[in-house]
GROMACS .gro file of C-alpha atoms in nm:
model
  444
    1MET     CA    1   2.524   0.243  -1.088
    2VAL     CA    2   2.290   0.503  -0.936
    3LYS     CA    3   2.509   0.504  -0.626
    4ALA     CA    4   2.815   0.571  -0.844
    5PHE     CA    5   2.627   0.853  -1.015
    6SER     CA    6   2.529   0.998  -0.677
    7GLU     CA    7   2.890   0.998  -0.561
    8SER     CA    8   3.029   1.130  -0.890
    9LYS     CA    9   2.783   1.419  -0.916
   10GLN     CA   10   2.748   1.469  -0.539
   11PHE     CA   11   2.374   1.428  -0.586
   12LYS     CA   12   2.203   1.348  -0.257
   13PHE     CA   13   1.906   1.108  -0.279
   14THR     CA   14   1.658   1.034  -0.005
   15ASP     CA   15   1.603   0.660   0.049
   16TYR     CA   16   1.265   0.688  -0.119
   17ALA     CA   17   1.390   0.889  -0.419
   18PHE     CA   18   1.682   0.648  -0.464
   19GLN     CA   19   1.451   0.349  -0.463
   20SER     CA   20   1.210   0.521  -0.702
   21ILE     CA   21   1.468   0.602  -0.965
   22VAL     CA   22   1.626   0.257  -0.945
   23ILE     CA   23   1.286   0.098  -1.008
   24HIS     CA   24   1.215   0.343  -1.292
   25LEU     CA   25   1.552   0.276  -1.459
   26ALA     CA   26   1.508  -0.101  -1.433
   27ILE     CA   27   1.171  -0.079  -1.608
   28ALA     CA   28   1.306   0.169  -1.864
   29VAL     CA   29   1.600  -0.056  -1.953
   30GLU     CA   30   1.367  -0.351  -2.003
   31ARG     CA   31   1.141  -0.138  -2.227
   32ILE     CA   32   1.438  -0.024  -2.435
   33LYS     CA   33   1.571  -0.377  -2.477
   34GLN     CA   34   1.231  -0.481  -2.610
   35GLY     CA   35   1.215  -0.182  -2.842
   36GLU     CA   36   0.912  -0.035  -2.662
   37TYR     CA   37   0.977   0.335  -2.614
   38ILE     CA   38   0.766   0.588  -2.427
   39HIS     CA   39   0.645   0.901  -2.601
   40ASP     CA   40   0.780   1.254  -2.565
   41GLU     CA   41   0.511   1.394  -2.335
   42ALA     CA   42   0.755   1.420  -2.043
   43LYS     CA   43   0.959   1.697  -2.202
   44HIS     CA   44   0.658   1.929  -2.179
   45PHE     CA   45   0.691   1.922  -1.799
   46LEU     CA   46   1.047   2.055  -1.815
   47SER     CA   47   1.140   2.423  -1.809
   48SER     CA   48   1.450   2.636  -1.841
   49ASP     CA   49   1.494   2.601  -1.465
   50ASP     CA   50   1.571   2.230  -1.513
   51THR     CA   51   1.912   2.277  -1.679
   52ASP     CA   52   2.104   2.111  -1.398
   53SER     CA   53   1.869   1.812  -1.383
   54ILE     CA   54   1.883   1.774  -1.763
   55GLU     CA   55   2.264   1.771  -1.759
   56LYS     CA   56   2.272   1.515  -1.478
   57ALA     CA   57   2.009   1.299  -1.652
   58HIS     CA   58   2.223   1.283  -1.967
   59TYR     CA   59   2.526   1.196  -1.754
   60LEU     CA   60   2.339   0.912  -1.583
   61ALA     CA   61   2.197   0.792  -1.914
   62LYS     CA   62   2.550   0.777  -2.061
   63MET     CA   63   2.667   0.569  -1.764
   64ILE     CA   64   2.385   0.322  -1.826
   65GLU     CA   65   2.449   0.312  -2.200
   66ASP     CA   66   2.818   0.237  -2.149
   67GLU     CA   67   2.747  -0.028  -1.886
   68LEU     CA   68   2.462  -0.209  -2.064
   69ALA     CA   69   2.547  -0.139  -2.428
   70ILE     CA   70   2.212   0.019  -2.511
   71ILE     CA   71   2.097   0.351  -2.652
   72ILE     CA   72   1.861   0.555  -2.434
   73PRO     CA   73   1.632   0.784  -2.641
   74GLU     CA   74   1.564   1.145  -2.546
   75SER     CA   75   1.206   1.060  -2.442
   76GLU     CA   76   1.340   0.825  -2.174
   77ILE     CA   77   1.602   1.079  -2.064
   78SER     CA   78   1.320   1.331  -2.012
   79TYR     CA   79   1.161   1.096  -1.759
   80ILE     CA   80   1.497   1.045  -1.588
   81THR     CA   81   1.524   1.424  -1.568
   82ILE     CA   82   1.187   1.446  -1.395
   83HIS     CA   83   1.294   1.187  -1.138
   84LEU     CA   84   1.614   1.380  -1.065
   85ALA     CA   85   1.427   1.711  -1.041
   86ALA     CA   86   1.175   1.552  -0.805
   87ALA     CA   87   1.459   1.407  -0.595
   88SER     CA   88   1.629   1.744  -0.550
   89ASP     CA   89   1.648   1.889  -0.200
   90HIS     CA   90   1.409   2.181  -0.256
   91LEU     CA   91   1.032   2.130  -0.237
   92LEU     CA   92   0.831   2.266  -0.528
   93THR     CA   93   0.495   2.424  -0.445
   94PRO     CA   94   0.212   2.522  -0.680
   95ASN     CA   95   0.321   2.887  -0.699
   96LYS     CA   96   0.693   2.793  -0.671
   97GLN     CA   97   0.758   3.103  -0.462
   98THR     CA   98   0.731   2.981  -0.104
   99ASP     CA   99   1.055   2.966   0.092
  100THR     CA  100   1.182   2.607   0.120
  101THR     CA  101   1.219   2.614   0.500
  102ASP     CA  102   0.873   2.762   0.549
  103THR     CA  103   0.725   2.512   0.304
  104ILE     CA  104   0.876   2.213   0.481
  105LYS     CA  105   0.769   2.353   0.820
  106ARG     CA  106   0.416   2.398   0.685
  107LEU     CA  107   0.409   2.044   0.543
  108ARG     CA  108   0.528   1.897   0.872
  109GLY     CA  109   0.255   2.092   1.051
  110ILE     CA  110  -0.010   1.958   0.813
  111ILE     CA  111   0.108   1.602   0.867
  112LYS     CA  112   0.115   1.636   1.247
  113GLN     CA  113  -0.228   1.795   1.249
  114HIS     CA  114  -0.364   1.488   1.074
  115PHE     CA  115  -0.262   1.282   1.379
  116THR     CA  116  -0.403   1.516   1.645
  117HIS     CA  117  -0.656   1.257   1.767
  118SER     CA  118  -0.442   0.947   1.722
  119SER     CA  119  -0.103   0.811   1.818
  120TYR     CA  120   0.200   0.838   1.593
  121ASP     CA  121   0.577   0.831   1.617
  122GLY     CA  122   0.856   1.045   1.479
  123GLN     CA  123   0.955   0.779   1.229
  124LEU     CA  124   0.610   0.791   1.068
  125ILE     CA  125   0.616   1.172   1.051
  126GLU     CA  126   0.961   1.180   0.891
  127GLY     CA  127   0.876   0.895   0.654
  128LEU     CA  128   0.566   1.077   0.533
  129MET     CA  129   0.764   1.401   0.507
  130THR     CA  130   1.021   1.235   0.281
  131HIS     CA  131   0.757   1.076   0.063
  132ILE     CA  132   0.519   1.373   0.035
  133GLN     CA  133   0.801   1.614  -0.053
  134SER     CA  134   0.906   1.387  -0.338
  135ALA     CA  135   0.544   1.327  -0.443
  136ILE     CA  136   0.459   1.698  -0.457
  137ASN     CA  137   0.771   1.760  -0.662
  138ARG     CA  138   0.674   1.491  -0.911
  139LEU     CA  139   0.304   1.578  -0.920
  140THR     CA  140   0.388   1.944  -0.975
  141TYR     CA  141   0.563   1.824  -1.290
  142GLY     CA  142   0.255   1.616  -1.372
  143PHE     CA  143   0.439   1.288  -1.318
  144SER     CA  144   0.327   0.997  -1.101
  145ILE     CA  145   0.523   0.680  -1.034
  146LYS     CA  146   0.357   0.356  -1.140
  147ASN     CA  147   0.320   0.122  -0.841
  148PRO     CA  148   0.303  -0.244  -0.945
  149TYR     CA  149   0.186  -0.343  -0.596
  150VAL     CA  150  -0.135  -0.136  -0.580
  151GLU     CA  151  -0.377  -0.428  -0.571
  152SER     CA  152  -0.157  -0.623  -0.331
  153ILE     CA  153  -0.135  -0.325  -0.094
  154LYS     CA  154  -0.511  -0.267  -0.108
  155PHE     CA  155  -0.572  -0.632  -0.030
  156ASN     CA  156  -0.301  -0.695   0.231
  157PHE     CA  157  -0.293  -0.356   0.405
  158THR     CA  158  -0.656  -0.242   0.400
  159HIS     CA  159  -0.641  -0.038   0.721
  160ALA     CA  160  -0.323   0.138   0.609
  161PHE     CA  161  -0.467   0.210   0.265
  162GLU     CA  162  -0.778   0.362   0.420
  163GLU     CA  163  -0.562   0.591   0.634
  164ALA     CA  164  -0.361   0.684   0.324
  165VAL     CA  165  -0.681   0.771   0.135
  166ARG     CA  166  -0.790   1.007   0.414
  167PHE     CA  167  -0.445   1.157   0.437
  168LYS     CA  168  -0.401   1.210   0.063
  169ALA     CA  169  -0.728   1.405   0.048
  170ILE     CA  170  -0.574   1.662   0.284
  171ILE     CA  171  -0.257   1.690   0.072
  172GLU     CA  172  -0.463   1.727  -0.247
  173LYS     CA  173  -0.659   2.014  -0.093
  174GLU     CA  174  -0.352   2.191   0.046
  175TYR     CA  175  -0.125   2.158  -0.259
  176PHE     CA  176  -0.372   2.145  -0.550
  177VAL     CA  177  -0.244   1.811  -0.681
  178MET     CA  178  -0.422   1.488  -0.770
  179ILE     CA  179  -0.291   1.177  -0.597
  180ASP     CA  180  -0.384   0.853  -0.775
  181ASP     CA  181  -0.399   0.500  -0.637
  182ASP     CA  182  -0.036   0.430  -0.731
  183GLU     CA  183   0.081   0.717  -0.512
  184THR     CA  184  -0.173   0.639  -0.238
  185ALA     CA  185  -0.043   0.283  -0.216
  186TYR     CA  186   0.311   0.413  -0.156
  187ILE     CA  187   0.177   0.636   0.123
  188ALA     CA  188  -0.005   0.336   0.273
  189LEU     CA  189   0.329   0.158   0.324
  190HIS     CA  190   0.434   0.425   0.572
  191PHE     CA  191   0.117   0.375   0.776
  192GLU     CA  192   0.153  -0.004   0.763
  193ALA     CA  193   0.511   0.017   0.884
  194PHE     CA  194   0.392   0.235   1.176
  195TYR     CA  195   0.114  -0.006   1.273
  196GLU     CA  196   0.360  -0.290   1.275
  197ARG     CA  197   0.616  -0.109   1.487
  198LEU     CA  198   0.379  -0.136   1.781
  199PRO     CA  199   0.513  -0.336   2.077
  200SER     CA  200   0.537  -0.711   2.020
  201ALA     CA  201   0.613  -1.017   2.228
  202LYS     CA  202   0.947  -1.141   2.354
  203LYS     CA  203   1.197  -1.242   2.085
  204GLY     CA  204   1.408  -1.554   2.069
  205ILE     CA  205   1.535  -1.638   1.718
  206SER     CA  206   1.805  -1.412   1.575
  207ALA     CA  207   1.783  -1.306   1.212
  208VAL     CA  208   1.951  -1.079   0.961
  209LEU     CA  209   1.756  -0.919   0.675
  210VAL     CA  210   1.904  -0.877   0.330
  211CYS     CA  211   1.702  -0.642   0.109
  212SER     CA  212   1.784  -0.524  -0.242
  213THR     CA  213   1.505  -0.269  -0.288
  214GLY     CA  214   1.602   0.015  -0.056
  215LEU     CA  215   1.596   0.108   0.311
  216GLY     CA  216   1.227   0.199   0.309
  217SER     CA  217   1.122  -0.145   0.185
  218ALA     CA  218   1.363  -0.311   0.427
  219GLN     CA  219   1.211  -0.128   0.724
  220LEU     CA  220   0.859  -0.226   0.618
  221LEU     CA  221   0.968  -0.590   0.579
  222ALA     CA  222   1.131  -0.578   0.922
  223ALA     CA  223   0.814  -0.432   1.076
  224ARG     CA  224   0.596  -0.705   0.929
  225ILE     CA  225   0.832  -0.979   1.047
  226ARG     CA  226   0.829  -0.833   1.398
  227LYS     CA  227   0.451  -0.832   1.395
  228TYR     CA  228   0.380  -1.179   1.261
  229PHE     CA  229   0.689  -1.348   1.409
  230PRO     CA  230   0.750  -1.175   1.744
  231ASP     CA  231   1.000  -1.443   1.851
  232ILE     CA  232   1.240  -1.330   1.579
  233ASP     CA  233   1.505  -1.082   1.691
  234ILE     CA  234   1.625  -0.885   1.387
  235LYS     CA  235   1.990  -0.811   1.454
  236ALA     CA  236   2.072  -0.615   1.139
  237ILE     CA  237   1.951  -0.511   0.794
  238TYR     CA  238   2.203  -0.532   0.510
  239SER     CA  239   2.216  -0.455   0.141
  240LEU     CA  240   2.335  -0.737  -0.087
  241GLN     CA  241   2.688  -0.595  -0.101
  242GLU     CA  242   2.703  -0.552   0.277
  243ALA     CA  243   2.584  -0.911   0.329
  244MET     CA  244   2.862  -1.039   0.104
  245ASP     CA  245   3.120  -0.853   0.313
  246LYS     CA  246   2.982  -0.944   0.658
  247ASP     CA  247   3.047  -1.245   0.877
  248ILE     CA  248   2.683  -1.324   0.962
  249THR     CA  249   2.626  -1.535   1.274
  250SER     CA  250   2.248  -1.515   1.320
  251ASP     CA  251   2.018  -1.818   1.338
  252VAL     CA  252   1.861  -1.741   1.002
  253VAL     CA  253   1.886  -1.500   0.709
  254ILE     CA  254   1.566  -1.357   0.565
  255SER     CA  255   1.625  -1.218   0.217
  256THR     CA  256   1.429  -1.062  -0.070
  257ILE     CA  257   1.671  -1.221  -0.320
  258TYR     CA  258   1.833  -1.561  -0.358
  259LEU     CA  259   2.179  -1.569  -0.197
  260GLU     CA  260   2.391  -1.839  -0.355
  261PHE     CA  261   2.691  -1.748  -0.139
  262MET     CA  262   2.506  -1.814   0.188
  263ASP     CA  263   2.585  -2.142   0.366
  264MET     CA  264   2.335  -2.091   0.647
  265PRO     CA  265   1.953  -2.120   0.671
  266THR     CA  266   1.800  -1.863   0.437
  267ILE     CA  267   1.435  -1.780   0.376
  268VAL     CA  268   1.344  -1.588   0.061
  269VAL     CA  269   1.038  -1.361   0.075
  270SER     CA  270   0.913  -1.064  -0.126
  271PRO     CA  271   0.969  -0.708   0.003
  272MET     CA  272   0.591  -0.686   0.055
  273MET     CA  273   0.589  -0.983   0.297
  274THR     CA  274   0.242  -1.096   0.183
  275ARG     CA  275   0.034  -1.367   0.345
  276GLU     CA  276   0.190  -1.617   0.103
  277ASP     CA  277   0.532  -1.518   0.237
  278ILE     CA  278   0.406  -1.555   0.593
  279LYS     CA  279   0.306  -1.913   0.515
  280ILE     CA  280   0.653  -1.977   0.373
  281MET     CA  281   0.804  -1.839   0.692
  282GLU     CA  282   0.580  -2.056   0.909
  283GLN     CA  283   0.674  -2.368   0.714
  284SER     CA  284   1.045  -2.286   0.713
  285LEU     CA  285   1.069  -2.197   1.079
  286VAL     CA  286   0.923  -2.520   1.216
  287GLN     CA  287   1.071  -2.442   1.557
  288LEU     CA  288   0.881  -2.116   1.576
  289LYS     CA  289   0.533  -2.121   1.726
  290HIS     CA  290   0.350  -1.805   1.619
  291ALA     CA  291   0.047  -1.830   1.846
  292THR     CA  292  -0.240  -1.582   1.862
  293PRO     CA  293  -0.560  -1.603   2.066
  294ALA     CA  294  -0.797  -1.874   1.951
  295GLY     CA  295  -1.174  -1.871   1.963
  296ILE     CA  296  -1.453  -1.699   1.780
  297ASN     CA  297  -1.321  -1.422   1.559
  298PRO     CA  298  -1.511  -1.092   1.601
  299PHE     CA  299  -1.562  -1.086   1.222
  300PHE     CA  300  -1.838  -1.344   1.258
  301SER     CA  301  -2.018  -1.146   1.527
  302LEU     CA  302  -2.064  -0.872   1.265
  303LEU     CA  303  -2.245  -1.103   1.021
  304ARG     CA  304  -2.625  -1.125   1.043
  305GLU     CA  305  -2.862  -1.316   0.820
  306GLU     CA  306  -3.081  -1.008   0.781
  307ASN     CA  307  -2.784  -0.834   0.619
  308CYS     CA  308  -2.702  -1.109   0.368
  309TYR     CA  309  -2.844  -1.075   0.016
  310ALA     CA  310  -2.796  -1.344  -0.247
  311GLN     CA  311  -2.844  -1.284  -0.620
  312ALA     CA  312  -2.937  -0.917  -0.600
  313ASP     CA  313  -3.014  -0.747  -0.930
  314PHE     CA  314  -2.845  -0.408  -0.967
  315LYS     CA  315  -2.677  -0.245  -1.263
  316THR     CA  316  -2.449   0.021  -1.110
  317MET     CA  317  -2.222   0.076  -0.812
  318GLU     CA  318  -2.438   0.368  -0.700
  319ASP     CA  319  -2.752   0.151  -0.705
  320VAL     CA  320  -2.585  -0.108  -0.479
  321ILE     CA  321  -2.464   0.150  -0.228
  322GLN     CA  322  -2.803   0.324  -0.233
  323ALA     CA  323  -2.987  -0.001  -0.161
  324ILE     CA  324  -2.753  -0.116   0.115
  325GLY     CA  325  -2.739   0.228   0.277
  326THR     CA  326  -3.117   0.271   0.271
  327ASP     CA  327  -3.160  -0.070   0.435
  328LEU     CA  328  -2.901   0.005   0.703
  329ILE     CA  329  -3.078   0.330   0.791
  330ALA     CA  330  -3.419   0.158   0.802
  331LYS     CA  331  -3.288  -0.110   1.040
  332GLY     CA  332  -3.114   0.139   1.267
  333TYR     CA  333  -2.761   0.032   1.179
  334ALA     CA  334  -2.672   0.366   1.018
  335THR     CA  335  -2.787   0.728   0.999
  336GLU     CA  336  -2.860   0.967   0.715
  337GLY     CA  337  -2.542   1.052   0.529
  338VAL     CA  338  -2.408   0.696   0.512
  339ILE     CA  339  -2.493   0.664   0.142
  340GLU     CA  340  -2.329   0.991   0.041
  341SER     CA  341  -2.025   0.909   0.257
  342ALA     CA  342  -1.977   0.567   0.094
  343ILE     CA  343  -2.010   0.709  -0.257
  344GLN     CA  344  -1.764   0.988  -0.174
  345ARG     CA  345  -1.518   0.725  -0.051
  346GLU     CA  346  -1.540   0.548  -0.388
  347ILE     CA  347  -1.465   0.875  -0.566
  348LEU     CA  348  -1.141   0.903  -0.368
  349SER     CA  349  -1.036   0.548  -0.461
  350TYR     CA  350  -1.249   0.256  -0.577
  351THR     CA  351  -1.266  -0.031  -0.327
  352SER     CA  352  -1.295  -0.300  -0.595
  353PHE     CA  353  -1.043  -0.579  -0.652
  354ASN     CA  354  -1.050  -0.948  -0.746
  355ALA     CA  355  -1.418  -0.941  -0.858
  356LEU     CA  356  -1.540  -0.797  -0.528
  357ALA     CA  357  -1.584  -0.458  -0.364
  358THR     CA  358  -1.558  -0.346  -0.002
  359PRO     CA  359  -1.742  -0.011   0.019
  360HIS     CA  360  -1.762   0.165   0.354
  361ALA     CA  361  -1.860   0.496   0.507
  362ASP     CA  362  -1.731   0.735   0.770
  363PRO     CA  363  -1.775   0.565   1.112
  364ARG     CA  364  -1.975   0.865   1.242
  365PHE     CA  365  -2.267   0.751   1.024
  366ILE     CA  366  -2.265   0.398   1.172
  367GLN     CA  367  -2.490   0.327   1.470
  368LYS     CA  368  -2.399  -0.039   1.515
  369SER     CA  369  -2.103  -0.221   1.360
  370ASN     CA  370  -2.193  -0.485   1.104
  371ILE     CA  371  -2.093  -0.623   0.763
  372VAL     CA  372  -2.345  -0.643   0.478
  373VAL     CA  373  -2.277  -0.915   0.221
  374MET     CA  374  -2.438  -0.908  -0.122
  375THR     CA  375  -2.388  -1.126  -0.431
  376LEU     CA  376  -2.510  -1.012  -0.772
  377VAL     CA  377  -2.702  -1.190  -1.046
  378GLU     CA  378  -2.474  -1.031  -1.306
  379PRO     CA  379  -2.134  -0.868  -1.250
  380LEU     CA  380  -2.132  -0.487  -1.272
  381LEU     CA  381  -1.856  -0.236  -1.336
  382TRP     CA  382  -1.714  -0.096  -1.011
  383GLY     CA  383  -1.447   0.153  -1.108
  384ASP     CA  384  -1.258  -0.041  -1.372
  385ILE     CA  385  -1.323  -0.391  -1.231
  386MET     CA  386  -1.622  -0.621  -1.285
  387VAL     CA  387  -1.767  -0.715  -0.946
  388ASP     CA  388  -2.016  -0.987  -0.843
  389LYS     CA  389  -1.967  -0.977  -0.462
  390VAL     CA  390  -2.000  -0.679  -0.230
  391PHE     CA  391  -1.895  -0.658   0.137
  392PHE     CA  392  -2.018  -0.330   0.288
  393ILE     CA  393  -1.793  -0.272   0.591
  394ALA     CA  394  -1.997  -0.067   0.838
  395LEU     CA  395  -1.781  -0.017   1.146
  396GLN     CA  396  -1.800   0.233   1.431
  397ASN     CA  397  -1.492   0.374   1.602
  398ASP     CA  398  -1.533   0.105   1.866
  399GLN     CA  399  -1.229   0.073   2.090
  400THR     CA  400  -1.348  -0.268   2.212
  401LEU     CA  401  -1.356  -0.418   1.861
  402ASP     CA  402  -1.038  -0.597   1.753
  403PHE     CA  403  -1.015  -0.458   1.399
  404GLU     CA  404  -0.697  -0.654   1.333
  405ARG     CA  405  -0.869  -0.987   1.390
  406VAL     CA  406  -1.180  -0.875   1.200
  407TYR     CA  407  -0.975  -0.809   0.889
  408GLU     CA  408  -0.765  -1.120   0.948
  409ALA     CA  409  -1.073  -1.344   0.926
  410PHE     CA  410  -1.211  -1.143   0.637
  411PHE     CA  411  -0.898  -1.185   0.429
  412ASN     CA  412  -0.877  -1.550   0.527
  413LEU     CA  413  -1.216  -1.584   0.359
  414LEU     CA  414  -1.108  -1.386   0.052
  415ASP     CA  415  -0.791  -1.594   0.019
  416ASN     CA  416  -0.997  -1.909  -0.037
  417GLU     CA  417  -1.112  -1.917  -0.400
  418HIS     CA  418  -1.337  -2.217  -0.333
  419ASN     CA  419  -1.520  -2.025  -0.059
  420LEU     CA  420  -1.570  -1.726  -0.288
  421GLN     CA  421  -1.711  -1.947  -0.564
  422GLN     CA  422  -1.954  -2.098  -0.314
  423LEU     CA  423  -2.071  -1.753  -0.209
  424THR     CA  424  -2.129  -1.655  -0.571
  425ALA     CA  425  -2.329  -1.974  -0.633
  426ALA     CA  426  -2.555  -1.929  -0.326
  427ARG     CA  427  -2.917  -1.881  -0.431
  428THR     CA  428  -3.081  -1.782  -0.100
  429ASN     CA  429  -2.996  -1.540   0.177
  430ASP     CA  430  -2.993  -1.822   0.430
  431THR     CA  431  -2.747  -2.028   0.223
  432LEU     CA  432  -2.521  -1.726   0.183
  433TYR     CA  433  -2.525  -1.662   0.557
  434GLN     CA  434  -2.455  -2.025   0.646
  435LEU     CA  435  -2.160  -2.038   0.406
  436LEU     CA  436  -2.014  -1.726   0.564
  437MET     CA  437  -2.060  -1.863   0.916
  438LYS     CA  438  -1.879  -2.187   0.835
  439GLY     CA  439  -1.573  -2.026   0.982
  440ASP     CA  440  -1.730  -1.921   1.313
  441THR     CA  441  -1.475  -2.132   1.501
  442TYR     CA  442  -1.191  -1.983   1.296
  443GLU     CA  443  -0.862  -1.989   1.482
  444SER     CA  444  -0.664  -1.674   1.405
   0.00000   0.00000   0.00000
C-alpha cells in the first residue's frame, strides 16, 4: 500500500524511511482496531510549511481506510504527516536556513571525521547518512520512532551499541537534538552490519534470503548470516512478492516470514538474527559445520578473584560505580577519571538490562584489562531497571585482545538463567569467582 502511494504521488522514500513508515502504520492500524488512539500532541510539531505533507498524509490515510475498512482519526494522521515530512528529500537543520547541499556535505564530513582513527567502508557512511538525515528531520519535529528491539540490540550487539552511543553524542552536539535509546539502537544496526561485512571464510552452501521488513533489515540479516555461517553463499535477497515470482534454485531459503508456497528447504528466522535464531540455523543445517577456534576464551583471563564481590550492600548506581572505580584505581587497574567516565557513560544511555548492568569507562582510563563482578544484597534502581548483578567491563584498546570472543563468552554466561541465579545466590567472593570460572574451558 505504501509502495502504491509512493508511485501514485511520486513520493521518493529512502529504504529506511519506507521501513519506518510501514512499521508505524502497522502499529497505528492495530491501535485503531483496538480503539486505542494517540493524543493530539503531534499536530503542534506541524507548521504552515507542511501543507504538502499534510495533503499526502490524508491521501495515504484514505487509501488505508478504503483498504482496511477503518477510520483513521486526525491525531493519527498528524503522526503520518510527521513521518512523510521526515522522509522528504531535504534535510531540516535547527535554524532551517542552511542550504541542503551544504548541510548534507557537512553531515557527511562529520560522519567521516568520526572514523578518522578506525576503518570503515562507503556502505557504512552512506547508511549512516540516510539514517541521520531522517533522524534529524524527525527530531527537529520533536518526534522519535519507538524501537521495539532496543533491549535485544543492547544485549546482542553490545559493541555496535557502544559505538552508536559515542557517535550519537557527536550528532547531539552538532545539531542540538536529543537522541534516545530507541534511535541509538537503530544507529547501532548500521555499525553491526559493518562489523559483520568483514571478510569471512570460504562459502559452500547456496541460499536466498526473503525479507519482508525492508532492504536495511535484509542487509543486516545477510551480514549476520555471513559472519556466523561463512559456508553459506547468499545468492540473492528478495522481497516476498519477488520470491513468489522467481524460480529459486538455491540449496536453502532463509526467510523472516513463513512461506507456504515454498517446496524447498526453508529456515525461518527473525530480521534481528538473534542467538536463538543462530541455534535454529545450526540445528536446521546439520550438514554445516560452523567451527571457531576452541580453547580457553579470553573472557576468563579477565576474571580475578580479587575483583569478585558477592553480596555487596549499596543503594545507588553511583555508589556502586564509585566503589568499583576507587578499588580499580587502588589496585592499579585504572587511573583517576575512571569513575567520572563510567558515570558519564550511564548518562548517555543506561547499561542495565535483564536485572544486571554492564558499566564501563573510556579505555584511556584503564591500565590493565579486567572485568569486575559484583552481586548485591538487595536490587537497586539502575536507570529504570532493578539490578542485582553488576559486570564492570574495564577494557583497554588492546589490539591483541579478541573482543569478539570476550563478548561471546560473556553473553553465553548471560544466556544461561541457571548460571545467573547461581551467581546471585553466591555468598562469598570465592564462590562467586569459582562459579564464573566454571566455563574456563568454554568452546566458542
